[in-house]
mmCIF file of C-alpha atoms and ligand atoms in Angstrom:
data_model
loop_
_atom_site.group_PDB
_atom_site.id
_atom_site.type_symbol
_atom_site.label_atom_id
_atom_site.label_comp_id
_atom_site.label_asym_id
_atom_site.label_seq_id
_atom_site.Cartn_x
_atom_site.Cartn_y
_atom_site.Cartn_z
ATOM 1 C CA MET C 1 11.490 -4.684 29.030
ATOM 2 C CA THR C 2 9.089 -4.283 25.834
ATOM 3 C CA THR C 3 5.792 -4.332 26.467
ATOM 4 C CA GLN C 4 2.708 -3.155 25.028
ATOM 5 C CA ALA C 5 2.017 0.423 25.857
ATOM 6 C CA ARG C 6 -0.918 0.564 28.568
ATOM 7 C CA PHE C 7 -3.084 3.201 29.691
ATOM 8 C CA ILE C 8 -4.054 3.346 33.508
ATOM 9 C CA ALA C 9 -6.443 5.568 35.289
ATOM 10 C CA LEU C 10 -6.388 6.164 39.129
ATOM 11 C CA GLU C 11 -9.744 6.737 40.318
ATOM 12 C CA GLY C 12 -11.525 7.756 43.634
ATOM 13 C CA GLY C 13 -13.157 10.128 45.821
ATOM 14 C CA GLU C 14 -11.296 12.888 47.658
ATOM 15 C CA GLY C 15 -8.672 11.771 50.185
ATOM 16 C CA VAL C 16 -7.912 8.360 49.251
ATOM 17 C CA GLY C 17 -4.245 8.336 48.205
ATOM 18 C CA LYS C 18 -4.370 8.284 44.383
ATOM 19 C CA SER C 19 -1.298 11.145 44.348
ATOM 20 C CA THR C 20 0.877 8.524 46.474
ATOM 21 C CA LEU C 21 -0.041 5.613 44.626
ATOM 22 C CA MET C 22 0.765 7.444 41.391
ATOM 23 C CA ARG C 23 4.410 8.199 42.346
ATOM 24 C CA GLY C 24 4.769 4.735 43.768
ATOM 25 C CA LEU C 25 3.622 3.088 40.446
ATOM 26 C CA VAL C 26 5.855 5.383 38.401
ATOM 27 C CA VAL C 27 9.037 4.231 40.325
ATOM 28 C CA TRP C 28 8.098 0.425 40.478
ATOM 29 C CA LEU C 29 7.256 0.357 36.531
ATOM 30 C CA ALA C 30 10.528 2.475 35.880
ATOM 31 C CA SER C 31 12.407 -0.270 37.628
ATOM 32 C CA LYS C 32 10.943 -2.664 35.174
ATOM 33 C CA GLY C 33 12.269 -0.601 32.304
ATOM 34 C CA ILE C 34 8.999 0.981 31.377
ATOM 35 C CA GLU C 35 8.690 4.674 30.750
ATOM 36 C CA VAL C 36 5.559 6.189 31.815
ATOM 37 C CA LYS C 37 3.733 9.592 30.647
ATOM 38 C CA GLN C 38 2.238 10.757 34.049
ATOM 39 C CA THR C 39 -0.693 13.377 33.853
ATOM 40 C CA ARG C 40 -4.353 14.070 35.087
ATOM 41 C CA GLU C 41 -7.435 15.389 34.837
ATOM 42 C CA PRO C 42 -8.886 17.839 34.186
ATOM 43 C CA GLY C 43 -5.919 19.420 32.565
ATOM 44 C CA GLY C 44 -2.546 17.945 31.385
ATOM 45 C CA THR C 45 -2.150 20.185 28.578
ATOM 46 C CA PRO C 46 -1.929 24.184 28.525
ATOM 47 C CA ILE C 47 -5.676 24.839 27.244
ATOM 48 C CA ALA C 48 -6.532 21.675 29.655
ATOM 49 C CA ASP C 49 -5.060 23.380 32.397
ATOM 50 C CA GLU C 50 -6.684 26.773 31.977
ATOM 51 C CA ILE C 51 -10.016 25.030 31.693
ATOM 52 C CA ARG C 52 -9.092 23.176 35.272
ATOM 53 C CA LYS C 53 -8.761 26.813 36.644
ATOM 54 C CA ILE C 54 -12.039 28.045 35.581
ATOM 55 C CA PHE C 55 -13.530 24.382 36.833
ATOM 56 C CA LYS C 56 -11.769 24.515 40.048
ATOM 57 C CA SER C 57 -12.394 27.937 40.786
ATOM 58 C CA PRO C 58 -15.334 29.086 38.991
ATOM 59 C CA PRO C 59 -15.754 33.168 39.647
ATOM 60 C CA THR C 60 -17.722 33.542 42.512
ATOM 61 C CA GLY C 61 -21.642 34.690 42.152
ATOM 62 C CA ASP C 62 -22.127 32.282 38.978
ATOM 63 C CA GLU C 63 -22.611 29.027 40.360
ATOM 64 C CA ILE C 64 -21.482 26.643 38.085
ATOM 65 C CA THR C 65 -23.911 23.837 37.064
ATOM 66 C CA PRO C 66 -23.138 20.087 36.633
ATOM 67 C CA GLU C 67 -23.790 20.374 32.877
ATOM 68 C CA THR C 68 -21.191 23.062 32.516
ATOM 69 C CA GLU C 69 -18.878 21.020 34.328
ATOM 70 C CA ALA C 70 -19.463 18.002 32.098
ATOM 71 C CA LEU C 71 -19.090 20.232 29.203
ATOM 72 C CA LEU C 72 -15.504 21.836 30.646
ATOM 73 C CA VAL C 73 -14.114 18.517 31.949
ATOM 74 C CA SER C 74 -15.033 17.099 28.250
ATOM 75 C CA ALA C 75 -13.698 20.053 26.450
ATOM 76 C CA ALA C 76 -10.486 19.557 28.780
ATOM 77 C CA ARG C 77 -10.217 15.862 27.636
ATOM 78 C CA ALA C 78 -10.532 16.275 24.234
ATOM 79 C CA GLN C 79 -7.464 18.204 24.105
ATOM 80 C CA HIS C 80 -5.919 15.865 26.598
ATOM 81 C CA VAL C 81 -6.263 12.864 24.784
ATOM 82 C CA SER C 82 -5.483 14.124 21.300
ATOM 83 C CA LYS C 83 -2.402 15.884 22.465
ATOM 84 C CA VAL C 84 -1.144 13.793 25.178
ATOM 85 C CA ILE C 85 -2.709 10.290 25.847
ATOM 86 C CA LYS C 86 -2.818 9.414 22.138
ATOM 87 C CA PRO C 87 0.660 10.365 21.371
ATOM 88 C CA ALA C 88 2.228 8.822 24.336
ATOM 89 C CA LEU C 89 0.449 5.441 23.905
ATOM 90 C CA SER C 90 1.783 5.376 19.909
ATOM 91 C CA GLN C 91 5.303 6.023 20.997
ATOM 92 C CA GLY C 92 4.912 3.049 23.185
ATOM 93 C CA ARG C 93 5.019 4.931 26.734
ATOM 94 C CA TRP C 94 2.628 3.967 29.187
ATOM 95 C CA VAL C 95 0.148 6.634 30.395
ATOM 96 C CA LEU C 96 -1.075 6.918 34.261
ATOM 97 C CA CYS C 97 -3.585 9.480 34.704
ATOM 98 C CA ASP C 98 -5.068 10.862 37.790
ATOM 99 C CA ARG C 99 -8.761 10.742 36.779
ATOM 100 C CA PHE C 100 -10.607 10.113 33.928
ATOM 101 C CA SER C 101 -13.893 9.544 32.166
ATOM 102 C CA ASP C 102 -14.825 7.673 35.354
ATOM 103 C CA SER C 103 -14.745 10.758 37.277
ATOM 104 C CA THR C 104 -17.180 12.602 35.050
ATOM 105 C CA ARG C 105 -19.554 9.648 35.346
ATOM 106 C CA VAL C 106 -19.580 9.608 39.417
ATOM 107 C CA TYR C 107 -19.120 13.715 40.049
ATOM 108 C CA GLN C 108 -21.117 14.842 37.393
ATOM 109 C CA GLY C 109 -23.477 11.876 36.407
ATOM 110 C CA LEU C 110 -24.331 9.882 39.921
ATOM 111 C CA PHE C 111 -23.561 12.816 42.263
ATOM 112 C CA GLY C 112 -24.403 15.768 40.140
ATOM 113 C CA GLY C 113 -27.373 14.556 38.493
ATOM 114 C CA VAL C 114 -26.700 14.603 34.952
ATOM 115 C CA ALA C 115 -28.334 11.847 32.781
ATOM 116 C CA LEU C 116 -25.438 8.766 32.488
ATOM 117 C CA ASN C 117 -26.386 8.162 28.854
ATOM 118 C CA ASP C 118 -25.820 12.143 28.058
ATOM 119 C CA LEU C 119 -22.391 11.695 29.648
ATOM 120 C CA GLU C 120 -21.632 8.574 27.658
ATOM 121 C CA TRP C 121 -22.473 10.459 24.366
ATOM 122 C CA LEU C 122 -19.776 13.309 25.850
ATOM 123 C CA ILE C 123 -17.171 10.920 26.888
ATOM 124 C CA ARG C 124 -17.194 8.996 23.458
ATOM 125 C CA PHE C 125 -17.121 12.464 21.401
ATOM 126 C CA SER C 126 -14.111 13.981 23.756
ATOM 127 C CA THR C 127 -12.350 10.469 23.895
ATOM 128 C CA GLY C 128 -12.794 9.246 20.369
ATOM 129 C CA GLY C 129 -13.634 5.723 22.222
ATOM 130 C CA VAL C 130 -9.977 6.097 24.107
ATOM 131 C CA GLU C 131 -10.475 4.201 27.518
ATOM 132 C CA PRO C 132 -8.188 3.039 30.117
ATOM 133 C CA ASP C 133 -6.797 -0.368 29.942
ATOM 134 C CA LEU C 134 -7.091 -0.624 33.841
ATOM 135 C CA THR C 135 -8.709 1.607 36.358
ATOM 136 C CA PHE C 136 -7.673 1.533 39.663
ATOM 137 C CA LEU C 137 -10.321 2.481 42.135
ATOM 138 C CA LEU C 138 -8.697 3.704 45.315
ATOM 139 C CA ASP C 139 -11.737 2.670 47.707
ATOM 140 C CA CYS C 140 -11.800 3.241 51.461
ATOM 141 C CA ASP C 141 -14.362 4.376 54.626
ATOM 142 C CA VAL C 142 -15.020 7.701 54.734
ATOM 143 C CA ALA C 143 -13.938 8.446 57.895
ATOM 144 C CA VAL C 144 -10.472 7.708 56.871
ATOM 145 C CA SER C 145 -10.670 9.890 53.672
ATOM 146 C CA HIS C 146 -12.357 12.840 55.666
ATOM 147 C CA SER C 147 -9.408 12.503 58.128
ATOM 148 C CA ARG C 148 -6.821 12.735 55.398
ATOM 149 C CA ILE C 149 -8.525 15.454 53.622
ATOM 150 C CA GLY C 150 -8.541 17.434 57.126
ATOM 151 C CA GLY C 151 -4.797 16.497 57.291
ATOM 152 C CA ARG C 152 -3.938 18.326 54.342
ATOM 153 C CA GLY C 153 -4.829 21.873 56.350
ATOM 154 C CA SER C 154 -4.730 25.166 54.407
ATOM 155 C CA ALA C 155 -4.085 23.560 51.304
ATOM 156 C CA MET C 156 -7.606 22.545 51.221
ATOM 157 C CA ASN C 157 -8.840 26.110 51.337
ATOM 158 C CA ASP C 158 -8.355 26.820 47.750
ATOM 159 C CA ASP C 159 -8.903 22.892 46.527
ATOM 160 C CA ASP C 160 -12.151 21.804 45.488
ATOM 161 C CA SER C 161 -11.534 18.697 48.222
ATOM 162 C CA ALA C 162 -12.857 21.427 50.304
ATOM 163 C CA ARG C 163 -15.967 21.873 48.191
ATOM 164 C CA TYR C 164 -16.836 18.311 48.145
ATOM 165 C CA ASP C 165 -15.730 17.805 51.915
ATOM 166 C CA GLN C 166 -17.951 20.744 53.194
ATOM 167 C CA GLY C 167 -21.065 18.151 53.068
ATOM 168 C CA GLY C 168 -18.848 16.130 55.033
ATOM 169 C CA HIS C 169 -19.236 12.212 55.411
ATOM 170 C CA GLN C 170 -22.778 12.239 53.360
ATOM 171 C CA VAL C 171 -20.895 13.703 50.038
ATOM 172 C CA LEU C 172 -17.744 11.661 50.558
ATOM 173 C CA GLU C 173 -20.215 8.631 50.904
ATOM 174 C CA ARG C 174 -22.135 9.392 47.886
ATOM 175 C CA LEU C 175 -19.164 9.780 45.923
ATOM 176 C CA ARG C 176 -17.873 6.350 47.064
ATOM 177 C CA GLN C 177 -20.994 4.743 46.338
ATOM 178 C CA GLY C 178 -21.121 6.033 43.029
ATOM 179 C CA TYR C 179 -17.616 4.967 42.190
ATOM 180 C CA ARG C 180 -18.497 1.264 43.406
ATOM 181 C CA LYS C 181 -21.458 1.550 40.891
ATOM 182 C CA VAL C 182 -19.493 2.522 38.217
ATOM 183 C CA ALA C 183 -16.986 0.107 38.947
ATOM 184 C CA GLY C 184 -19.761 -2.476 38.799
ATOM 185 C CA PHE C 185 -20.603 -1.399 35.164
ATOM 186 C CA TYR C 186 -16.955 -2.212 34.230
ATOM 187 C CA PRO C 187 -15.782 -5.321 36.236
ATOM 188 C CA SER C 188 -13.021 -6.085 33.894
ATOM 189 C CA ARG C 189 -11.520 -2.813 33.572
ATOM 190 C CA PHE C 190 -11.791 -1.891 37.075
ATOM 191 C CA PHE C 191 -9.813 -3.072 39.991
ATOM 192 C CA LEU C 192 -10.490 -2.149 43.756
ATOM 193 C CA LEU C 193 -7.605 -1.411 46.088
ATOM 194 C CA ASP C 194 -8.450 -1.187 49.792
ATOM 195 C CA ALA C 195 -7.112 2.392 50.550
ATOM 196 C CA SER C 196 -7.766 2.066 54.127
ATOM 197 C CA LYS C 197 -4.095 0.254 53.897
ATOM 198 C CA SER C 198 -0.845 2.124 54.293
ATOM 199 C CA SER C 199 0.127 3.561 51.167
ATOM 200 C CA GLU C 200 3.079 0.777 50.729
ATOM 201 C CA GLU C 201 0.368 -1.907 51.117
ATOM 202 C CA VAL C 202 -1.819 -0.039 48.677
ATOM 203 C CA LEU C 203 1.323 0.058 46.214
ATOM 204 C CA ILE C 204 2.163 -3.762 46.733
ATOM 205 C CA ASP C 205 -1.536 -4.392 45.874
ATOM 206 C CA ALA C 206 -1.613 -2.330 42.576
ATOM 207 C CA CYS C 207 1.732 -3.957 41.737
ATOM 208 C CA LYS C 208 0.511 -7.549 42.211
ATOM 209 C CA GLU C 209 -2.200 -6.899 40.045
ATOM 210 C CA LEU C 210 -0.151 -5.342 37.235
ATOM 211 C CA GLU C 211 2.062 -8.479 37.457
ATOM 212 C CA ARG C 212 -0.831 -10.689 37.257
ATOM 213 C CA ARG C 213 -2.659 -9.089 34.725
ATOM 214 C CA TRP C 214 0.110 -8.297 32.333
ATOM 215 C CA LYS C 215 2.888 -10.672 33.595
ATOM 216 C CA LEU C 216 5.538 -7.869 34.232
HETATM 217 P P1 TMP V 1 -8.015 16.750 42.050
HETATM 218 O O1 TMP V 1 -7.253 16.848 41.058
HETATM 219 O O2 TMP V 1 -7.683 17.170 43.144
HETATM 220 O O3 TMP V 1 -8.436 15.433 42.224
HETATM 221 O O4 TMP V 1 -9.450 17.455 41.433
HETATM 222 C C1 TMP V 1 -10.114 17.440 40.510
HETATM 223 C C2 TMP V 1 -11.450 17.458 40.888
HETATM 224 O O5 TMP V 1 -11.964 17.602 39.775
HETATM 225 C C3 TMP V 1 -12.092 16.642 42.024
HETATM 226 O O6 TMP V 1 -12.940 17.071 42.826
HETATM 227 C C4 TMP V 1 -13.061 15.724 40.990
HETATM 228 C C5 TMP V 1 -13.286 16.737 39.845
HETATM 229 N N1 TMP V 1 -13.644 16.161 38.527
HETATM 230 C C6 TMP V 1 -14.825 16.036 38.016
HETATM 231 O O7 TMP V 1 -15.796 16.363 38.962
HETATM 232 N N2 TMP V 1 -15.171 15.589 37.204
HETATM 233 C C7 TMP V 1 -14.254 15.132 36.077
HETATM 234 O O8 TMP V 1 -14.539 14.177 34.580
HETATM 235 C C8 TMP V 1 -12.880 15.173 36.775
HETATM 236 C C9 TMP V 1 -11.940 14.461 35.813
HETATM 237 C C10 TMP V 1 -12.541 15.471 37.905
#
């Protein structure tokens, strides 16, 4: 099938099932003959992956500020957009990205306290105006995501799911509400998925939206 290349981002707080949905979407799109570039943020290029390491595991004793976080993810994003996302789209490949600029709006902005106006400037500068055509927001009650994070066991220890989970339900709830607010700023770009459903059902809901939106 020949279709226009699309850029799709998956967003949501910790433990909502983005990775599982990503795997399912890649298989489903491939069944339609659509070639997908799968990527994630922060990361996606060797430089951006190095920045990810600092971002996810900052040296102890030097607490990272939300402003520094915003600059780090923006530097990684600038590299990622120009070296991976734009080239893939211009070659006609679809891009599926686990997190993009809305993570910055929520984590550094609404959660971290960096002014959204400043972030908008940074986002424009780092992306050159590239935005997802569609953003799936995986949204569920924090009791569900909390128990899923717990289920990851020891993998959590070097993962910043642990960082955000330390504050427990309250932090997850703030992230959830942050995402719902950002989704309200861009209603035509966002599609909310009920992530409390089974992973199979979430995938079906996402595929139905792709069929509806782009007649796949
Ligand atoms: P993940 O790849 O396991 O989702 O981890 C990425 C972490 O980085 C997650 O806690 C969200 C955070 N993050 C930000 O704080 N700002 C951003 O702009 C991005 C892309 C991610």
